[in-house]
PDB file of C-alpha atoms in Angstrom:
ATOM      1  CA  MET A  78      19.047  26.462  -5.480  1.00 42.00           C
ATOM      2  CA  ASN A  79      22.198  24.986  -4.512  1.00 44.00           C
ATOM      3  CA  PRO A  80      21.668  20.849  -4.474  1.00 44.00           C
ATOM      4  CA  THR A  81      22.994  21.088  -0.591  1.00 43.00           C
ATOM      5  CA  ASP A  82      20.727  23.674   0.172  1.00 45.00           C
ATOM      6  CA  THR A  83      17.364  22.739   2.349  1.00 45.00           C
ATOM      7  CA  PRO A  84      14.288  23.359   0.774  1.00 49.00           C
ATOM      8  CA  SER A  85      12.780  26.677   1.785  1.00 49.00           C
ATOM      9  CA  THR A  86       9.213  26.707   4.089  1.00 47.00           C
ATOM     10  CA  ALA A  87       7.371  27.660   0.798  1.00 49.00           C
ATOM     11  CA  THR A  88       8.822  24.995  -1.131  1.00 50.00           C
ATOM     12  CA  ARG A  89       8.070  22.327   1.574  1.00 51.00           C
ATOM     13  CA  GLN A  90       4.583  23.542   1.686  1.00 49.00           C
ATOM     14  CA  ALA A  91       4.193  23.452  -1.915  1.00 50.00           C
ATOM     15  CA  ARG A  92       5.527  19.778  -1.957  1.00 53.00           C
ATOM     16  CA  SER A  93       3.185  18.460   0.598  1.00 52.00           C
ATOM     17  CA  HIS A  94      -0.263  20.464   0.687  1.00 51.00           C
ATOM     18  CA  PRO A  95      -2.220  19.443  -2.161  1.00 52.00           C
ATOM     19  CA  GLU A  96      -4.077  22.470  -3.657  1.00 49.00           C
ATOM     20  CA  SER A  97      -7.037  20.596  -5.229  1.00 55.00           C
ATOM     21  CA  ALA A  98      -8.722  19.967  -2.351  1.00 68.00           C
ATOM     22  CA  ASP A  99     -11.274  22.273  -1.726  1.00 77.00           C
ATOM     23  CA  ILE A 100     -12.412  22.220   1.928  1.00 81.00           C
ATOM     24  CA  SER A 101     -13.702  25.977   1.988  1.00 77.00           C
ATOM     25  CA  ARG A 102     -16.707  26.110   4.520  1.00 82.00           C
ATOM     26  CA  GLN A 103     -16.891  22.764   5.109  1.00 92.00           C
ATOM     27  CA  THR A 104     -18.178  21.850   8.572  1.00 96.00           C
ATOM     28  CA  ILE A 105     -15.810  19.981  11.069  1.00 97.00           C
ATOM     29  CA  GLY A 106     -17.471  17.628  13.593  1.00 97.00           C
ATOM     30  CA  ILE A 107     -15.246  16.738  16.540  1.00 97.00           C
ATOM     31  CA  LEU A 108     -16.670  13.253  18.047  1.00 97.00           C
ATOM     32  CA  GLY A 109     -15.471  13.019  21.396  1.00 93.00           C
ATOM     33  CA  GLY A 110     -14.731  16.711  21.255  1.00 90.00           C
ATOM     34  CA  THR A 111     -15.263  17.629  25.006  1.00 92.00           C
ATOM     35  CA  GLY A 112     -11.460  15.976  26.108  1.00 93.00           C
ATOM     36  CA  PRO A 113      -8.593  17.975  25.537  1.00 94.00           C
ATOM     37  CA  GLN A 114      -7.554  16.961  21.927  1.00 95.00           C
ATOM     38  CA  GLY A 115     -10.735  17.430  20.689  1.00 96.00           C
ATOM     39  CA  LYS A 116     -11.321  20.768  22.272  1.00 96.00           C
ATOM     40  CA  GLY A 117      -7.912  21.822  21.161  1.00 96.00           C
ATOM     41  CA  LEU A 118      -8.962  20.788  17.479  1.00 97.00           C
ATOM     42  CA  ALA A 119     -12.120  22.323  17.697  1.00 97.00           C
ATOM     43  CA  TYR A 120     -10.513  25.498  18.878  1.00 97.00           C
ATOM     44  CA  ARG A 121      -7.641  25.548  16.163  1.00 97.00           C
ATOM     45  CA  PHE A 122      -9.974  25.026  13.382  1.00 97.00           C
ATOM     46  CA  ALA A 123     -12.738  27.625  14.601  1.00 96.00           C
ATOM     47  CA  ARG A 124      -9.894  30.120  14.781  1.00 95.00           C
ATOM     48  CA  ALA A 125      -9.178  29.204  11.283  1.00 94.00           C
ATOM     49  CA  GLY A 126     -12.469  30.260   9.994  1.00 93.00           C
ATOM     50  CA  GLN A 127     -14.044  26.953   9.904  1.00 95.00           C
ATOM     51  CA  PRO A 128     -17.407  25.866  10.955  1.00 96.00           C
ATOM     52  CA  VAL A 129     -17.074  23.502  14.059  1.00 97.00           C
ATOM     53  CA  VAL A 130     -19.442  21.155  15.839  1.00 97.00           C
ATOM     54  CA  ILE A 131     -18.345  19.397  18.996  1.00 97.00           C
ATOM     55  CA  GLY A 132     -19.876  16.108  19.646  1.00 96.00           C
ATOM     56  CA  SER A 133     -20.522  14.115  23.102  1.00 96.00           C
ATOM     57  CA  ARG A 134     -22.628  11.478  24.648  1.00 93.00           C
ATOM     58  CA  THR A 135     -24.881  14.330  25.873  1.00 94.00           C
ATOM     59  CA  ALA A 136     -25.671  17.481  24.367  1.00 96.00           C
ATOM     60  CA  GLN A 137     -25.259  19.595  27.643  1.00 95.00           C
ATOM     61  CA  LYS A 138     -21.429  18.719  27.773  1.00 95.00           C
ATOM     62  CA  ALA A 139     -21.011  19.441  24.132  1.00 96.00           C
ATOM     63  CA  GLN A 140     -22.887  22.795  24.987  1.00 97.00           C
ATOM     64  CA  ALA A 141     -20.864  23.619  27.726  1.00 96.00           C
ATOM     65  CA  ALA A 142     -17.214  23.010  26.094  1.00 96.00           C
ATOM     66  CA  ALA A 143     -18.506  24.641  23.013  1.00 96.00           C
ATOM     67  CA  ALA A 144     -19.571  27.584  25.263  1.00 96.00           C
ATOM     68  CA  GLU A 145     -16.197  27.564  26.964  1.00 95.00           C
ATOM     69  CA  LEU A 146     -14.195  27.678  23.335  1.00 95.00           C
ATOM     70  CA  GLY A 147     -16.500  30.440  21.971  1.00 93.00           C
ATOM     71  CA  LEU A 148     -15.655  31.280  18.046  1.00 95.00           C
ATOM     72  CA  GLY A 149     -19.113  30.070  17.108  1.00 95.00           C
ATOM     73  CA  ILE A 150     -18.577  26.268  17.785  1.00 97.00           C
ATOM     74  CA  THR A 151     -21.906  24.491  18.457  1.00 96.00           C
ATOM     75  CA  GLY A 152     -22.085  21.326  20.532  1.00 97.00           C
ATOM     76  CA  LEU A 153     -24.367  18.481  19.684  1.00 97.00           C
ATOM     77  CA  THR A 154     -24.643  14.850  20.773  1.00 97.00           C
ATOM     78  CA  ASN A 155     -22.081  12.699  18.875  1.00 97.00           C
ATOM     79  CA  ALA A 156     -24.769  11.451  16.399  1.00 97.00           C
ATOM     80  CA  GLU A 157     -25.974  14.932  15.433  1.00 96.00           C
ATOM     81  CA  ALA A 158     -22.503  16.080  15.222  1.00 97.00           C
ATOM     82  CA  ALA A 159     -21.523  13.569  12.766  1.00 97.00           C
ATOM     83  CA  ARG A 160     -24.962  14.030  10.519  1.00 96.00           C
ATOM     84  CA  ARG A 161     -24.308  17.959  10.384  1.00 95.00           C
ATOM     85  CA  SER A 162     -20.462  17.473   9.566  1.00 96.00           C
ATOM     86  CA  ASP A 163     -18.804  17.306   6.286  1.00 95.00           C
ATOM     87  CA  ILE A 164     -15.485  16.085   8.013  1.00 97.00           C
ATOM     88  CA  VAL A 165     -15.764  14.073  11.258  1.00 98.00           C
ATOM     89  CA  ILE A 166     -12.540  13.631  13.172  1.00 98.00           C
ATOM     90  CA  ILE A 167     -12.587  11.015  15.788  1.00 98.00           C
ATOM     91  CA  THR A 168     -10.881  11.951  19.348  1.00 97.00           C
ATOM     92  CA  VAL A 169     -13.155   9.581  21.603  1.00 96.00           C
ATOM     93  CA  PRO A 170     -11.198   7.480  24.265  1.00 95.00           C
ATOM     94  CA  TRP A 171      -9.445   4.329  23.099  1.00 95.00           C
ATOM     95  CA  ASP A 172     -11.599   2.267  25.598  1.00 94.00           C
ATOM     96  CA  GLY A 173     -15.061   3.527  24.006  1.00 95.00           C
ATOM     97  CA  HIS A 174     -13.621   3.649  20.143  1.00 97.00           C
ATOM     98  CA  ALA A 175     -15.276   0.430  19.214  1.00 97.00           C
ATOM     99  CA  ALA A 176     -18.750   0.738  20.849  1.00 96.00           C
ATOM    100  CA  ILE A 177     -19.140   4.442  19.953  1.00 96.00           C
ATOM    101  CA  LEU A 178     -18.256   4.106  16.196  1.00 97.00           C
ATOM    102  CA  SER A 179     -20.398   1.109  16.187  1.00 97.00           C
ATOM    103  CA  GLU A 180     -23.228   3.109  17.311  1.00 96.00           C
ATOM    104  CA  LEU A 181     -22.645   5.796  14.742  1.00 97.00           C
ATOM    105  CA  ARG A 182     -21.957   3.793  11.670  1.00 97.00           C
ATOM    106  CA  GLU A 183     -25.356   4.832   9.982  1.00 97.00           C
ATOM    107  CA  ASP A 184     -24.829   8.426  10.771  1.00 97.00           C
ATOM    108  CA  LEU A 185     -21.284   8.484   9.229  1.00 98.00           C
ATOM    109  CA  VAL A 186     -22.114   6.873   5.925  1.00 97.00           C
ATOM    110  CA  GLY A 187     -20.280   8.722   2.989  1.00 96.00           C
ATOM    111  CA  LYS A 188     -18.220  10.992   5.338  1.00 97.00           C
ATOM    112  CA  LEU A 189     -14.911  11.750   5.470  1.00 98.00           C
ATOM    113  CA  VAL A 190     -13.877  10.121   8.705  1.00 98.00           C
ATOM    114  CA  ILE A 191     -10.137  11.206  10.151  1.00 98.00           C
ATOM    115  CA  ASP A 192      -9.330   8.757  13.196  1.00 98.00           C
ATOM    116  CA  SER A 193      -6.754  10.279  15.486  1.00 97.00           C
ATOM    117  CA  VAL A 194      -7.363   8.157  18.288  1.00 97.00           C
ATOM    118  CA  ASN A 195      -4.185   6.066  19.987  1.00 96.00           C
ATOM    119  CA  PRO A 196      -4.606   2.770  21.692  1.00 95.00           C
ATOM    120  CA  LEU A 197      -2.444   3.129  24.552  1.00 93.00           C
ATOM    121  CA  GLY A 198      -1.830   1.742  28.135  1.00 89.00           C
ATOM    122  CA  PHE A 199      -0.130   2.729  31.118  1.00 93.00           C
ATOM    123  CA  ASP A 200       1.456   0.845  33.909  1.00 93.00           C
ATOM    124  CA  SER A 201       4.481   1.799  36.233  1.00 92.00           C
ATOM    125  CA  LYS A 202       6.871   2.053  33.579  1.00 92.00           C
ATOM    126  CA  GLY A 203       4.805   4.452  31.557  1.00 88.00           C
ATOM    127  CA  ALA A 204       2.860   4.727  28.447  1.00 90.00           C
ATOM    128  CA  TYR A 205       3.077   1.771  25.774  1.00 89.00           C
ATOM    129  CA  ALA A 206       1.471   0.891  22.665  1.00 90.00           C
ATOM    130  CA  ILE A 207      -1.415  -1.376  22.405  1.00 92.00           C
ATOM    131  CA  ARG A 208      -1.790  -3.791  19.141  1.00 94.00           C
ATOM    132  CA  PRO A 209      -5.741  -3.784  18.490  1.00 94.00           C
ATOM    133  CA  SER A 210      -6.965  -7.128  16.842  1.00 94.00           C
ATOM    134  CA  GLU A 211      -7.452  -5.269  13.506  1.00 97.00           C
ATOM    135  CA  GLY A 212      -3.952  -3.979  13.693  1.00 95.00           C
ATOM    136  CA  SER A 213      -4.571  -0.439  14.523  1.00 97.00           C
ATOM    137  CA  ALA A 214      -7.443   1.949  15.698  1.00 97.00           C
ATOM    138  CA  ALA A 215      -7.554   3.449  12.155  1.00 98.00           C
ATOM    139  CA  GLU A 216      -8.037  -0.459  10.720  1.00 98.00           C
ATOM    140  CA  GLN A 217     -10.761  -1.153  13.476  1.00 98.00           C
ATOM    141  CA  ALA A 218     -12.457   2.287  12.189  1.00 98.00           C
ATOM    142  CA  ALA A 219     -12.494   1.273   8.603  1.00 98.00           C
ATOM    143  CA  VAL A 220     -13.899  -2.458   9.715  1.00 98.00           C
ATOM    144  CA  LEU A 221     -16.711  -0.662  11.508  1.00 98.00           C
ATOM    145  CA  LEU A 222     -17.646   2.029   9.087  1.00 98.00           C
ATOM    146  CA  PRO A 223     -17.499   0.200   5.895  1.00 97.00           C
ATOM    147  CA  ASN A 224     -19.292   3.065   4.257  1.00 97.00           C
ATOM    148  CA  SER A 225     -17.087   5.954   5.242  1.00 98.00           C
ATOM    149  CA  ARG A 226     -14.364   7.189   3.751  1.00 98.00           C
ATOM    150  CA  VAL A 227     -11.602   6.783   6.721  1.00 98.00           C
ATOM    151  CA  THR A 228      -8.265   8.058   7.065  1.00 98.00           C
ATOM    152  CA  ALA A 229      -5.645   8.735  10.072  1.00 98.00           C
ATOM    153  CA  ALA A 230      -4.402  11.996  11.384  1.00 98.00           C
ATOM    154  CA  PHE A 231      -3.481  14.273  14.472  1.00 97.00           C
ATOM    155  CA  HIS A 232      -1.963  11.442  16.527  1.00 97.00           C
ATOM    156  CA  HIS A 233       1.053  13.688  17.728  1.00 96.00           C
ATOM    157  CA  LEU A 234      -0.386  16.786  18.518  1.00 96.00           C
ATOM    158  CA  SER A 235      -0.014  18.127  22.013  1.00 93.00           C
ATOM    159  CA  ALA A 236      -3.266  19.500  23.589  1.00 94.00           C
ATOM    160  CA  ALA A 237      -1.803  21.849  25.564  1.00 94.00           C
ATOM    161  CA  LEU A 238      -0.403  23.772  22.471  1.00 96.00           C
ATOM    162  CA  LEU A 239      -3.787  23.157  20.435  1.00 96.00           C
ATOM    163  CA  THR A 240      -5.545  24.994  23.369  1.00 94.00           C
ATOM    164  CA  ASP A 241      -3.351  27.712  24.300  1.00 95.00           C
ATOM    165  CA  PRO A 242      -4.462  31.040  22.834  1.00 95.00           C
ATOM    166  CA  GLN A 243      -1.071  32.832  23.127  1.00 95.00           C
ATOM    167  CA  ILE A 244       0.476  30.505  20.444  1.00 96.00           C
ATOM    168  CA  GLU A 245      -0.305  31.652  17.047  1.00 95.00           C
ATOM    169  CA  ALA A 246       1.454  28.680  15.158  1.00 96.00           C
ATOM    170  CA  ILE A 247       2.163  25.088  16.057  1.00 96.00           C
ATOM    171  CA  ASP A 248       5.634  23.963  14.297  1.00 95.00           C
ATOM    172  CA  THR A 249       4.880  20.378  13.799  1.00 96.00           C
ATOM    173  CA  ASP A 250       3.908  17.839  10.955  1.00 97.00           C
ATOM    174  CA  VAL A 251       0.900  15.903  10.850  1.00 98.00           C
ATOM    175  CA  MET A 252       1.385  12.169   9.329  1.00 98.00           C
ATOM    176  CA  VAL A 253      -1.582  11.442   7.192  1.00 98.00           C
ATOM    177  CA  LEU A 254      -2.786   7.859   6.271  1.00 98.00           C
ATOM    178  CA  GLY A 255      -5.280   6.617   3.961  1.00 98.00           C
ATOM    179  CA  GLU A 256      -6.480   4.445   1.097  1.00 97.00           C
ATOM    180  CA  ASN A 257      -7.561   7.004  -1.317  1.00 95.00           C
ATOM    181  CA  ARG A 258      -5.432  10.040  -2.834  1.00 96.00           C
ATOM    182  CA  ALA A 259      -8.408  12.255  -2.868  1.00 95.00           C
ATOM    183  CA  ASP A 260      -9.275  11.708   0.724  1.00 97.00           C
ATOM    184  CA  THR A 261      -5.666  11.884   2.049  1.00 97.00           C
ATOM    185  CA  ASP A 262      -5.296  15.119  -0.357  1.00 96.00           C
ATOM    186  CA  MET A 263      -8.284  16.663   1.689  1.00 96.00           C
ATOM    187  CA  VAL A 264      -6.927  15.788   4.904  1.00 97.00           C
ATOM    188  CA  GLN A 265      -3.625  17.546   3.925  1.00 97.00           C
ATOM    189  CA  ALA A 266      -5.335  20.637   2.759  1.00 96.00           C
ATOM    190  CA  LEU A 267      -7.286  20.709   6.225  1.00 96.00           C
ATOM    191  CA  ILE A 268      -4.268  20.703   7.879  1.00 97.00           C
ATOM    192  CA  ALA A 269      -2.660  23.367   5.912  1.00 95.00           C
ATOM    193  CA  LEU A 270      -5.481  25.669   7.554  1.00 95.00           C
ATOM    194  CA  LEU A 271      -3.416  25.673  10.829  1.00 96.00           C
ATOM    195  CA  PRO A 272      -0.507  27.821  11.098  1.00 96.00           C
ATOM    196  CA  GLY A 273       2.707  25.712  11.450  1.00 96.00           C
ATOM    197  CA  MET A 274       1.097  22.700  10.405  1.00 97.00           C
ATOM    198  CA  ARG A 275       1.839  20.542   7.398  1.00 97.00           C
ATOM    199  CA  GLY A 276       0.391  17.352   6.343  1.00 97.00           C
ATOM    200  CA  VAL A 277       2.428  14.471   4.951  1.00 97.00           C
ATOM    201  CA  PHE A 278       0.794  11.452   3.452  1.00 97.00           C
ATOM    202  CA  SER A 279       2.758   8.272   5.439  1.00 97.00           C
ATOM    203  CA  GLY A 280       1.141   5.449   3.955  1.00 97.00           C
ATOM    204  CA  ARG A 281      -2.107   3.318   4.001  1.00 97.00           C
ATOM    205  CA  LEU A 282      -3.972   2.333   7.057  1.00 98.00           C
ATOM    206  CA  ARG A 283      -2.030  -0.782   7.339  1.00 97.00           C
ATOM    207  CA  ASN A 284       0.724   1.404   8.526  1.00 96.00           C
ATOM    208  CA  ALA A 285      -1.238   3.125  11.274  1.00 97.00           C
ATOM    209  CA  HIS A 286      -0.128   1.118  14.023  1.00 97.00           C
ATOM    210  CA  GLN A 287       3.372   2.483  13.991  1.00 96.00           C
ATOM    211  CA  VAL A 288       2.053   6.265  13.745  1.00 97.00           C
ATOM    212  CA  GLU A 289      -0.155   5.719  16.784  1.00 97.00           C
ATOM    213  CA  GLY A 290       2.133   3.640  18.433  1.00 96.00           C
ATOM    214  CA  LEU A 291       4.896   6.275  18.475  1.00 96.00           C
ATOM    215  CA  VAL A 292       2.635   8.694  20.819  1.00 94.00           C
ATOM    216  CA  ALA A 293       4.115   6.181  23.829  1.00 95.00           C
ATOM    217  CA  ASN A 294       7.543   7.532  22.956  1.00 95.00           C
ATOM    218  CA  LEU A 295       6.607  11.133  22.853  1.00 95.00           C
ATOM    219  CA  ILE A 296       4.835  10.971  25.982  1.00 94.00           C
ATOM    220  CA  SER A 297       8.293   9.464  27.083  1.00 95.00           C
ATOM    221  CA  VAL A 298      10.068  12.447  25.652  1.00 95.00           C
ATOM    222  CA  ASN A 299       7.869  14.983  26.967  1.00 93.00           C
ATOM    223  CA  ARG A 300       7.946  13.472  30.766  1.00 94.00           C
ATOM    224  CA  ARG A 301      11.905  13.260  30.652  1.00 95.00           C
ATOM    225  CA  TYR A 302      12.264  16.808  28.853  1.00 97.00           C
ATOM    226  CA  LYS A 303       9.300  18.801  30.401  1.00 96.00           C
ATOM    227  CA  ALA A 304       8.229  19.496  26.758  1.00 94.00           C
ATOM    228  CA  HIS A 305       5.455  19.243  24.099  1.00 95.00           C
ATOM    229  CA  ALA A 306       7.245  17.414  21.372  1.00 91.00           C
ATOM    230  CA  GLY A 307       5.701  16.896  17.957  1.00 93.00           C
ATOM    231  CA  ILE A 308       7.192  15.431  14.725  1.00 94.00           C
ATOM    232  CA  ARG A 309       9.008  17.013  11.667  1.00 95.00           C
ATOM    233  CA  ILE A 310       9.756  14.964   8.734  1.00 95.00           C
ATOM    234  CA  THR A 311      12.843  15.944   7.008  1.00 93.00           C
ATOM    235  CA  ASP A 312      13.725  16.351   3.443  1.00 93.00           C
ATOM    236  CA  LEU A 313      10.511  17.646   2.060  1.00 91.00           C
TER     237      LEU A 313
END
């Protein structure tokens, strides 16, 4: 290949999708999965063939969301979804993040937890990032879940694109953060199941605030350009 050529799609995927992580048939739990982001991720992973459970504060609400999505998705309480899952994605609202994770600490022991929560505020000028005392939502999760394997990912995905059945592939990168290489490799392998997406390791959890806060900028982009903008990392 000429050094000035850009890497092919296959080359980029080979560089950023670890092949050693086996996530086949692992159950994915989406906690707070009745919101737009949670439902979108549940739909995409179930469509990719993974077993998926949606969690909510009440089983009835989760069951209604699961029935709406179909694809064999199951609806349970957050606690039961956590217990039945191998990999857990946190999509709860920021204002309930600390309380819900505190309640689920025992149910999440030993689990691979992917925090996707963006601490944001809104005022007359638009969206802005909030800096939690722990540094970020992901770092708060790591403090509250000391016996879980906490990572961070899925911050920049459009719920409108995730839930649109007419869209086969979503062209975007997903920034992945964590302390343990095996855990971030597993998250990248999970992302690789979703057509068009690529997981890119982006640092340790101490760098999560910048990633979470970038969503405020994307909201401004989307409002100005009437778009569903995502992130693409170049030269990989």
